[in-house]
XYZ file of C-alpha atoms in Angstrom:
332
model
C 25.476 6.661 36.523
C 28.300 4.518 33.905
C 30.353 4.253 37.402
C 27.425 2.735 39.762
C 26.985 0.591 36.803
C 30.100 -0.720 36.862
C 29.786 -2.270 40.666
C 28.250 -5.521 40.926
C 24.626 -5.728 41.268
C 23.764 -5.270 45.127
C 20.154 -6.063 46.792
C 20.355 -1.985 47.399
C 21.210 -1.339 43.824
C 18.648 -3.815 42.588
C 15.550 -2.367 44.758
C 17.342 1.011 43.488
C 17.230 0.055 39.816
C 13.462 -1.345 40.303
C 12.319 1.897 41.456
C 13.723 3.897 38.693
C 12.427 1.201 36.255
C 8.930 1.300 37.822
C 9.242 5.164 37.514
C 10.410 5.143 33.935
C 9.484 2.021 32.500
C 11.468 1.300 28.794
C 8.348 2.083 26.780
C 8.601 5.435 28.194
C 12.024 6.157 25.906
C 10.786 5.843 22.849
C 6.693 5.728 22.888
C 6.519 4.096 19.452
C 8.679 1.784 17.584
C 11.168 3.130 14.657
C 9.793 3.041 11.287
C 10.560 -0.098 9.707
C 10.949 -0.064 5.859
C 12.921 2.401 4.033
C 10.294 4.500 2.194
C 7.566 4.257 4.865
C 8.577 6.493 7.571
C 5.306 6.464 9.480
C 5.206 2.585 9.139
C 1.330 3.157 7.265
C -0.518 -0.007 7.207
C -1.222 -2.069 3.918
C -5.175 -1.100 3.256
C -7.588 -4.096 1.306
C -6.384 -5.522 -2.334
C -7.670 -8.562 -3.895
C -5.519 -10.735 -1.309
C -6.986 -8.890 1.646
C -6.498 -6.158 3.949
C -3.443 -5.671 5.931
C -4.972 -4.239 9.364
C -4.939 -6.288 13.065
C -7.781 -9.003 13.230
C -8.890 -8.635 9.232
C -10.428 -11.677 7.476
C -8.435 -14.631 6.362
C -9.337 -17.637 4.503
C -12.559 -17.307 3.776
C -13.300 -15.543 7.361
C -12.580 -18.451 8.908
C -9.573 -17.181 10.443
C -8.154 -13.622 11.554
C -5.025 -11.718 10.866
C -2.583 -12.527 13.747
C -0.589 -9.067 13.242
C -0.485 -6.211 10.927
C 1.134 -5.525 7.655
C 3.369 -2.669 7.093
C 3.975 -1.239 3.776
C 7.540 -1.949 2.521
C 8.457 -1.725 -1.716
C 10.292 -5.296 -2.735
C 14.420 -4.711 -1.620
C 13.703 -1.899 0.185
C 16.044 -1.559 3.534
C 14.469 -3.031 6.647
C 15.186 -1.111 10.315
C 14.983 -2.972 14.084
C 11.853 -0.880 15.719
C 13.661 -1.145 18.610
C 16.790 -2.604 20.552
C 16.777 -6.620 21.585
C 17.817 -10.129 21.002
C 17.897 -11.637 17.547
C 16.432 -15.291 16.723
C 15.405 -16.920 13.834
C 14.874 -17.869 10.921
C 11.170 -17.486 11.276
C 9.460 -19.629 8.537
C 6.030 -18.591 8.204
C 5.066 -19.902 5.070
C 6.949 -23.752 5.492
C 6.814 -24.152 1.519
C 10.152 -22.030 0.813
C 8.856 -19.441 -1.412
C 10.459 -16.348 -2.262
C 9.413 -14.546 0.931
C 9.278 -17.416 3.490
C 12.240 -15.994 5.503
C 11.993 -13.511 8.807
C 13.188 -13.002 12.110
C 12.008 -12.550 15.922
C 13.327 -9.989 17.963
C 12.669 -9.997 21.855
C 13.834 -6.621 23.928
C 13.091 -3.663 25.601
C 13.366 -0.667 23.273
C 15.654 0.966 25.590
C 19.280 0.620 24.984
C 20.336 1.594 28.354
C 18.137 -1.407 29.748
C 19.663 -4.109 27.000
C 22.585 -3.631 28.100
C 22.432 -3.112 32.203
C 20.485 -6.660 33.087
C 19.571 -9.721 31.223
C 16.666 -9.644 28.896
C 14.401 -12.585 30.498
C 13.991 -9.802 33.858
C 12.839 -6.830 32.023
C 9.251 -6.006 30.577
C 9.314 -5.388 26.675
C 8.442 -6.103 23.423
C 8.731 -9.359 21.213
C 7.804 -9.629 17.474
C 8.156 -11.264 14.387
C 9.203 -9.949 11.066
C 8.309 -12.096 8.446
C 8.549 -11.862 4.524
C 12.340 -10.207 5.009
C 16.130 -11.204 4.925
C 17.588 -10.360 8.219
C 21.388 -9.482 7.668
C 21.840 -12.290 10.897
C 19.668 -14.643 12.505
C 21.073 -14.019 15.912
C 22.925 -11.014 18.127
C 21.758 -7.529 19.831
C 20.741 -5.397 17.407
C 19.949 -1.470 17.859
C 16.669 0.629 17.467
C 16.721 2.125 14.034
C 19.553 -0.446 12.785
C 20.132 -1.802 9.586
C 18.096 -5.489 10.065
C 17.881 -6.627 6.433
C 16.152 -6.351 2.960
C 12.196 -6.631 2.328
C 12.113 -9.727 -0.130
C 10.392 -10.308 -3.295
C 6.430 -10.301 -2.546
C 5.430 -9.376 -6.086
C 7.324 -12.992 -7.602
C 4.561 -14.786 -4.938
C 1.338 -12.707 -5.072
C 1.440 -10.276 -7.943
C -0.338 -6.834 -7.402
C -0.191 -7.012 -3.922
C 0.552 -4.045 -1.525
C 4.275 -5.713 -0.594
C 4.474 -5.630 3.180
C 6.516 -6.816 6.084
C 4.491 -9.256 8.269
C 4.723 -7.489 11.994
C 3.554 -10.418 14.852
C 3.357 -9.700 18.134
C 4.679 -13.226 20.075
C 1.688 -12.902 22.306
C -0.632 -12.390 18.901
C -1.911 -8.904 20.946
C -2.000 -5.787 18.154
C 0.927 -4.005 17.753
C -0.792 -1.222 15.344
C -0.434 1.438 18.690
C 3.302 0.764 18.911
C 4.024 1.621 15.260
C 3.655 4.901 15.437
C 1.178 8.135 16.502
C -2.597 7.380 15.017
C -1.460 4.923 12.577
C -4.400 3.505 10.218
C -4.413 1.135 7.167
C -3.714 2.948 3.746
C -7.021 4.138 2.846
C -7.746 1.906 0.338
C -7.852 4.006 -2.738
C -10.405 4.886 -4.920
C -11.022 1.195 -6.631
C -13.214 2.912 -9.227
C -12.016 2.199 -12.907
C -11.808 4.648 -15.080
C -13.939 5.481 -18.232
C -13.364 2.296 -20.715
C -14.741 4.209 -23.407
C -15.208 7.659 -25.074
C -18.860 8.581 -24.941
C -19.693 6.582 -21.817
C -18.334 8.428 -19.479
C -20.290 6.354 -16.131
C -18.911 2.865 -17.549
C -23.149 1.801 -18.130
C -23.426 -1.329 -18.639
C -25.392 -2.833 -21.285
C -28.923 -3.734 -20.862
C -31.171 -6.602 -22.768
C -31.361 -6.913 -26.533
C -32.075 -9.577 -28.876
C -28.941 -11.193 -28.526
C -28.919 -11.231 -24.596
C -28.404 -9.208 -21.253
C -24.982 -7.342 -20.236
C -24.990 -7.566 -16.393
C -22.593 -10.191 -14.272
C -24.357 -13.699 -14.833
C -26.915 -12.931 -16.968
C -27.730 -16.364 -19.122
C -26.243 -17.723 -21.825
C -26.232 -20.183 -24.281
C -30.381 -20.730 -23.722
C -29.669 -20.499 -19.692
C -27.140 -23.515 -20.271
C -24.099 -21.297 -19.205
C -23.653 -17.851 -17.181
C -22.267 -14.241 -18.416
C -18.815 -14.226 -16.919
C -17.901 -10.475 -17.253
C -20.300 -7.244 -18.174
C -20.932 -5.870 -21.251
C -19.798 -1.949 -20.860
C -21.668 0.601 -23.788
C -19.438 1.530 -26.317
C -20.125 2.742 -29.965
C -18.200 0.831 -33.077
C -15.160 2.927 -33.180
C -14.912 4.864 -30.359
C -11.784 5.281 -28.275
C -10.919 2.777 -25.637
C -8.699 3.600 -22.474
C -7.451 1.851 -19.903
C -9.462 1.283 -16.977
C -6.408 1.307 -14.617
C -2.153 1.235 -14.606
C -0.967 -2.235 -15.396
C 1.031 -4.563 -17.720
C -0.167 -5.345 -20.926
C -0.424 -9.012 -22.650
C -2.253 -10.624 -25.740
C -3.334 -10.589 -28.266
C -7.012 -12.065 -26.303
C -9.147 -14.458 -28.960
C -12.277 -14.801 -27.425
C -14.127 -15.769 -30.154
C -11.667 -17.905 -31.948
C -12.968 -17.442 -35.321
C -11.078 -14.655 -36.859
C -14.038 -12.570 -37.237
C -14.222 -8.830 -36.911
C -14.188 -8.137 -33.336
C -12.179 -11.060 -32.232
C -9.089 -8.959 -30.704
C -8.651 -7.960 -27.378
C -5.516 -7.328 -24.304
C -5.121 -7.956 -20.841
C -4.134 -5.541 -18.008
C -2.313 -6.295 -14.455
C -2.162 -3.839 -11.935
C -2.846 -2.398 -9.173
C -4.131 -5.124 -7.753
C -6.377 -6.066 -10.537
C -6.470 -8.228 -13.476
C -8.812 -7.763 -16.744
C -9.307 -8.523 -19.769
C -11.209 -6.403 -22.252
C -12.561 -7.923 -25.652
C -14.026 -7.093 -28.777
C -11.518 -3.925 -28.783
C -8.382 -3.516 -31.316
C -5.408 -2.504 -28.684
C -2.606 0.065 -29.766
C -0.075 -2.428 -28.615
C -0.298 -5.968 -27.045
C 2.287 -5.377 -24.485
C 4.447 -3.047 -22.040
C 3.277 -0.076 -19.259
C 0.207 1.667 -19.248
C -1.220 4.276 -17.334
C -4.457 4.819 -15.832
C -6.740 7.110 -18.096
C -4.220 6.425 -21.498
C -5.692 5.537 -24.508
C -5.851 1.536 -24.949
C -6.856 1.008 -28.525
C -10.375 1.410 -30.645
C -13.592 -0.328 -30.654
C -13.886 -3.133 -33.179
C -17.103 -2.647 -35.026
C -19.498 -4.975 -33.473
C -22.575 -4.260 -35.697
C -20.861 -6.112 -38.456
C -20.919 -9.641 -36.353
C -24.053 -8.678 -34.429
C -26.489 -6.515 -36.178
C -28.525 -4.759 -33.848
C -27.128 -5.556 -30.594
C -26.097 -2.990 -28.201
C -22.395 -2.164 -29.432
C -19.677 -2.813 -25.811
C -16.488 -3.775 -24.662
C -16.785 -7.130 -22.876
C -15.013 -6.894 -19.458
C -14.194 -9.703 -17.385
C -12.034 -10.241 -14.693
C -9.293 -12.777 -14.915
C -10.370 -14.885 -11.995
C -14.354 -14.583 -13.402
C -15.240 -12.387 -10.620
C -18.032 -10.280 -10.939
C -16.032 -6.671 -11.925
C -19.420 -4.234 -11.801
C -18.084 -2.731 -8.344
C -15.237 -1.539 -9.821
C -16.680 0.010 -12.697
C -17.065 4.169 -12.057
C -20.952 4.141 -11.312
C -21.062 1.566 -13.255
C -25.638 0.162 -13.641
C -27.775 -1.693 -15.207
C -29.223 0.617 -18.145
């Protein structure tokens, strides 16, 4: 076979080659495409965070538009592979603002080394895709299946909390989910659920109506001038506080302003999320913590407002509504 290749391409050897490519076309070699990111050897899918979801077709901008490609998991710096052999071209700017991720690179080939290298690329059926959000080690060149192609850059310095992913575009926008690998789904998006906020309430219930008002997302305020940003989630004066998912910590959080006695409260960003959780005295205003560990104390709330349902107001940085996330979290 490496001798007939070396005699110049004849009509005979041509119809010869056709046949055999016909018979054995280059998808045939390898059936899926080399895992991409260091770390994800199965080249699993992003799943949904509060950005979006990562699979072929999901929603985008308000479901106005749809996800050209798919989104496969890679850490921030992690090693980036070629899923399989072809032409280098770039840079690929997808963004056109010059973030921190707005690099990336196309690569157009036929997965089949023996076929990159025998005839030129234009004549041979193949793949072409874009990889965007990475630093290719070279715009331009042959590069091999399962080589070395770059670094994933830094996602987290542009959206925070998101699942960090390589942008993978087909050129033709078709899904390219089947050629990542056998049966490969998004991430199953985890179990979003919080976890208890406080000792003695272990379902998260949310505060009903008292004299001083209602503890549900939206419920009035201010004689029905203003609107409940957050919910009001049960829990005793004094009672241990945890947190309601892994994050960063930051405050101190002065809702109130006045200096009174539940005026203290911290922030959490994680996971995808961001909260912050007031009328609660924290153990400390900053640094890791984990999902489940204990956050602080409740501050005692009877002393400010006698008679009221004692609870931890919740409420979600952006002034979402947070009640889905909250572990069977109801009205009461």
């Amino acid at each position: 076979l490496k001798i007939w290749l070396n005699f110049p391409f004849s009509s005979f050897a041509h119809q010869v080659f056709t046949e055999q490519l016909d018979a054995h076309p280059p998808q045939q070699q390898h059936r899926h495409w080399a895992p991409i990111c260091s770390g994800n050897p199965t080249n699993r899918i992003r799943g949904c965070d509060k950005y979006g979801c990562g699979q072929f077709g999901a929603h985008r901008h308000s479901g106005k538009e749809r996800h050209m490609g798919v989104d496969v998991i890679c850490a921030d710096g992690a090693v980036v592979y070629a899923p399989f052999s072809g032409q280098l071209s770039g840079p690929i700017r997808f963004f056109h603002n010059g973030n921190a991720i707005d690099d990336g690179v196309q690569i157009r080939g036929s997965g089949n080394r023996f076929f990159l290298t025998s005839l030129p690329l234009s004549s041979l059926p193949g793949y072409c895709v874009k990889l965007v959000c990475i630093h290719p080690i070279r715009y331009h060149g042959q590069i091999q299946r399962g080589q070395h192609l770059g670094r994933m850059l830094p996602m987290q310095k542009v959206f925070p909390g998101i699942t960090s992913h390589i942008h993978v575009e087909n050129c033709d926008h078709s899904d390219p989910t089947h050629l990542l690998g056998p049966a490969v789904l998004p991430l199953p998006q985890q179990d979003t659920r919080w976890a208890t906020l406080c000792s003695g309430n272990p379902t998260n219930e949310i505060r009903g109506c008292d004299k001083y008002g209602c503890g549900y997302y939206g419920a009035p305020r201010r004689s029905g001038k203003g609107r409940h940003s957050g919910v009001d989630v049960i829990c005793a004066d004094g009672a241990t506080v945890y947190a309601p998912f892994s994050g960063e910590l930051s405050g101190p959080i002065k809702f109130f302003h006045n200096g009174n006695a539940i005026d203290d409260g911290v922030q959490i960003r994680g996971a995808g999320f961001c909260v912050k959780l007031i009328c609660i005295h924290p153990i400390r205003y900053s640094g890791r913590i984990l999902k489940g560990q204990a956050l602080g104390r409740m501050l005692p709330m009877q002393r400010v407002f006698p008679g009221i349902t004692s609870h931890i107001h919740v409420e979600n940085c952006d002034h979402s509504d947070p009640t889905s996330n909250l572990e069977k979290g109801k009205w009461q």
